[in-house]
Amino acid sequence: MSNYPFAAIVGADEMALALVLTTVSPEVGGVLVRGEKGTAKSTMVRALAEILPRQAVVHGCRFGCDPRSPAADCPDGPHTDAASTTRPARLVELPVGATEDRVIGSLDLSKALGHGETAFEPGLLAQAHRGLLYVDEVNLLHDHLVDLLLDAAAMGRNTVERDGVSVSHPARIVLIGTMNPEEGELRPQLLDRFGLTVEVKASRDPAQRADVVRRRLAFDEDPVAFQTSYAVAQADVAARIASAQEALRRVRLSDWALDKIATVCAGFEVDGMRADIVTARAAVAHAAWEGRTDVTREDIRTAAKLALPHRRRRAPFDAPGLDEDLLDRLLGDDEPPPPEDPQDPQDEDPHLPDEPDRPERPKEPSDETDTADDDSGDPMTTPSAQDCDEGAQDARDQRSDCTPPDPTDTESGGEVSETDPPAPVQGVAAAHEPYRIRRLSVRGTGSGAAGKRSRAITTWGRTVGSSRERTGRVHLTATITAAARERGARATGTTGTTGTTGTTGTSRLEIRASDLRSAITQGKESNLVLLLVDASGSMAARSRMAEVKTAVLSLLMDAYQRRDRVGLVTFRGTGADLALPPTSSVEAAAACLAELPHGGRTPLAEGLATAAKTLGLERIRDPRRRALLVLVTDGRATAGVDALGRAQRIADQWGHVAVDSVVIDCESGRFRMGLARDLADRMGAEHVPLEDIAADHLVALINDRRAA
């Protein structure tokens, strides 16, 4: 299958630069690409492999050792005087559903069971050695697999100690991950392990969008002709990458450059020293890519823009970003001192910027060049300032979608007089600093998607038993035990070649298909937490809405850490709104919560009906994921005819929804009507007064109820 040419991709210049830098210097640590769907993330990664230089490998080595410096401890070695061959640079794709055995390697069962040999079967890390390991939707990958990948990328080795196998082999990989933030974020600890990160979004320039469509249609119509038309541009980029790789060791990182890098990283208050190291390596790679022998201010600026944004996240809901004005102030205006002997012929670089046959230098974000009319096909072109402004406006427009429409201009219902003025919207309350809460877990043992909340039978975790059903990895010990138990019966029931009854004359253990056992592993699952929040005017009394938002935000933080899916339903005015459909992106839920206005009447019945419908649809989509409903209300219902009666009738039938529920009572004042308590009793839910929700009480109370 033909891949789209790397040089033909339009509008992803920062991503192209990050990919190039990490291939020029794999020690940079890989690239994480964050962006909305349909922005050519996967297309560009797959296209990158075709422009990388061919590799010399030891013939027959499953680990792809370099014949110039083969690994002394290679499991297929030693490679003394071994023949060599060449191969294209490898791009190994890791599927989201891959198992740990497939990633790091495991015991070769065919040799172990067939010949009684303990042999190692290499995994994807061995295949990707000296190449690219690509993980699409890396944020959906199990956290323990991400840890394995990042450790291998950082150490350059893969060590396996399991199932009687003890192997360590080189795994020098360029790790590339792509993700859509709407589907959930990576933990800050994992974000830090990626060397570089970029944000990509579709251009808002109609001319550039039309160019993207034009090129894609041309490629789909005749891939061979399209690739031929970009063959020269492809060859130029490939030659430039090879030249930069050779020039990398000649680039000088001066004390002045190191001081600047340290100043920038300290000024942005990044944690640890990994940011400084990655920025230094990326700056050296950028200088080599630009054909320079000394790291300049511009190299440091470009490297910092790629290496620091994702390392500035302090809280789970902090968005990655970098203040470029602060970056420029930290860099200052001073230029690096000139080299001691600039005329030394040994320091001359054969790829200086003024060489006529050198490929055109890509435009940097600081270049004051209009790129709107550029149709050269160079993937390194940076969007104009107008594109950035339009992209920022588009982001603001997307955030505004989280705010429910103002329902107070259509107040109606049998209990409301036509002469009554509409209830005003009282404003948008701001939440306080969220607090850490205890884990909320569901009783029993589930079988949902792997996570970190409730106990469940999962595809990975602690082995708790074995099964005849072939649903997971082979439980080697149980398989051998089952075969050993049948050994005597099989020996006495077999017939030898002489026609007499007896043993077969061999002491080797025979394992048949009926002996195979699968491991039953117990781990943690993630759950669906559906938040049903009353945002009516009565909730604004005594600043209760700020306290409610703080509690809900704390629940969201816990859901983020436990890898849950969350949904947000709000009700106010005359109806309920599914502000955020169930998603793994708790950041989106937090953004919607922050912009949630309060005011108007209380359509409690509509809120309950919307929640029940949402839970029913989610049960169809994912029957194994267990859910928890958290209703935050004072129990009042004032919108529509017989508002309270309708809400009570829905609550009486809540048992049919079969979802564990908690009602957080927000009623305040000395004299209380007890409507929320009555609602909880009708729903069979736990009733928790808001006064009892302290920094360590919200989820603790729910857990206590579940443990009872």
Short mmCIF file of N, CA and C in Angstrom, two decimals, residues 30 33 53 58 64 202 230 232 259 268 296 322 408 420 426 430 437 441 472 478 536 540 608 648 662 680:
data_model
loop_
_atom_site.label_atom_id
_atom_site.label_comp_id
_atom_site.label_asym_id
_atom_site.label_seq_id
_atom_site.Cartn_x
_atom_site.Cartn_y
_atom_site.Cartn_z
N GLY A 30 11.50 11.06 21.49
CA GLY A 30 10.21 10.82 20.87
C GLY A 30 9.32 12.04 20.84
N VAL A 33 2.01 13.80 19.71
CA VAL A 33 1.24 14.70 18.85
C VAL A 33 -0.19 14.74 19.37
N PRO A 53 16.86 7.24 6.04
CA PRO A 53 17.92 6.50 5.36
C PRO A 53 17.80 5.00 5.62
N VAL A 58 22.83 -6.69 10.84
CA VAL A 58 23.47 -8.00 10.81
C VAL A 58 22.50 -9.00 10.21
N GLY A 64 17.99 -6.67 14.80
CA GLY A 64 18.44 -5.60 13.92
C GLY A 64 19.71 -4.91 14.37
N ALA A 202 -6.61 21.75 12.38
CA ALA A 202 -6.87 22.04 10.97
C ALA A 202 -6.82 23.54 10.72
N TYR A 230 6.16 14.26 -6.42
CA TYR A 230 6.85 14.74 -5.21
C TYR A 230 8.14 13.98 -4.95
N VAL A 232 11.18 14.41 -6.15
CA VAL A 232 12.33 15.28 -5.94
C VAL A 232 12.29 15.90 -4.54
N ASP A 259 23.69 27.97 29.51
CA ASP A 259 23.15 28.94 30.47
C ASP A 259 21.78 29.42 30.05
N PHE A 268 10.43 28.92 33.58
CA PHE A 268 9.11 28.32 33.43
C PHE A 268 8.77 27.35 34.56
N THR A 296 22.38 28.33 18.39
CA THR A 296 22.07 29.75 18.47
C THR A 296 20.81 29.98 19.31
N LEU A 322 2.62 27.47 26.37
CA LEU A 322 3.87 28.17 26.63
C LEU A 322 3.66 29.64 26.31
N THR A 408 -34.12 30.97 30.47
CA THR A 408 -35.05 31.79 31.25
C THR A 408 -35.92 32.67 30.37
N ASP A 420 -45.84 36.49 35.51
CA ASP A 420 -44.59 36.43 36.26
C ASP A 420 -43.42 36.71 35.34
N GLN A 426 -28.49 34.36 37.55
CA GLN A 426 -27.78 35.09 38.58
C GLN A 426 -26.28 35.15 38.36
N ALA A 430 -17.69 30.61 40.57
CA ALA A 430 -16.36 30.03 40.39
C ALA A 430 -16.08 29.02 41.49
N ILE A 437 -9.78 13.38 47.18
CA ILE A 437 -10.83 12.59 47.80
C ILE A 437 -10.46 11.11 47.75
N SER A 441 -15.42 3.31 44.81
CA SER A 441 -15.42 2.04 44.10
C SER A 441 -16.78 1.39 44.17
N GLY A 472 -7.63 -15.46 27.41
CA GLY A 472 -6.49 -14.61 27.71
C GLY A 472 -5.19 -15.33 27.43
N ALA A 478 -0.52 -23.80 35.07
CA ALA A 478 -1.76 -24.56 35.10
C ALA A 478 -1.83 -25.54 33.92
N SER A 536 -30.24 25.60 39.00
CA SER A 536 -31.34 26.56 39.05
C SER A 536 -31.02 27.70 40.01
N ALA A 540 -28.23 29.07 44.04
CA ALA A 540 -27.32 30.21 44.21
C ALA A 540 -27.38 30.80 45.61
N LEU A 608 -33.85 14.15 35.74
CA LEU A 608 -33.83 12.72 35.99
C LEU A 608 -34.10 11.92 34.72
N GLN A 648 -41.17 13.02 41.54
CA GLN A 648 -41.31 11.92 42.49
C GLN A 648 -41.70 10.63 41.80
N VAL A 662 -26.16 8.48 44.32
CA VAL A 662 -25.92 9.28 45.52
C VAL A 662 -26.59 10.63 45.31
N ALA A 680 -34.01 10.92 47.66
CA ALA A 680 -33.05 9.84 47.79
C ALA A 680 -33.72 8.54 48.23
#
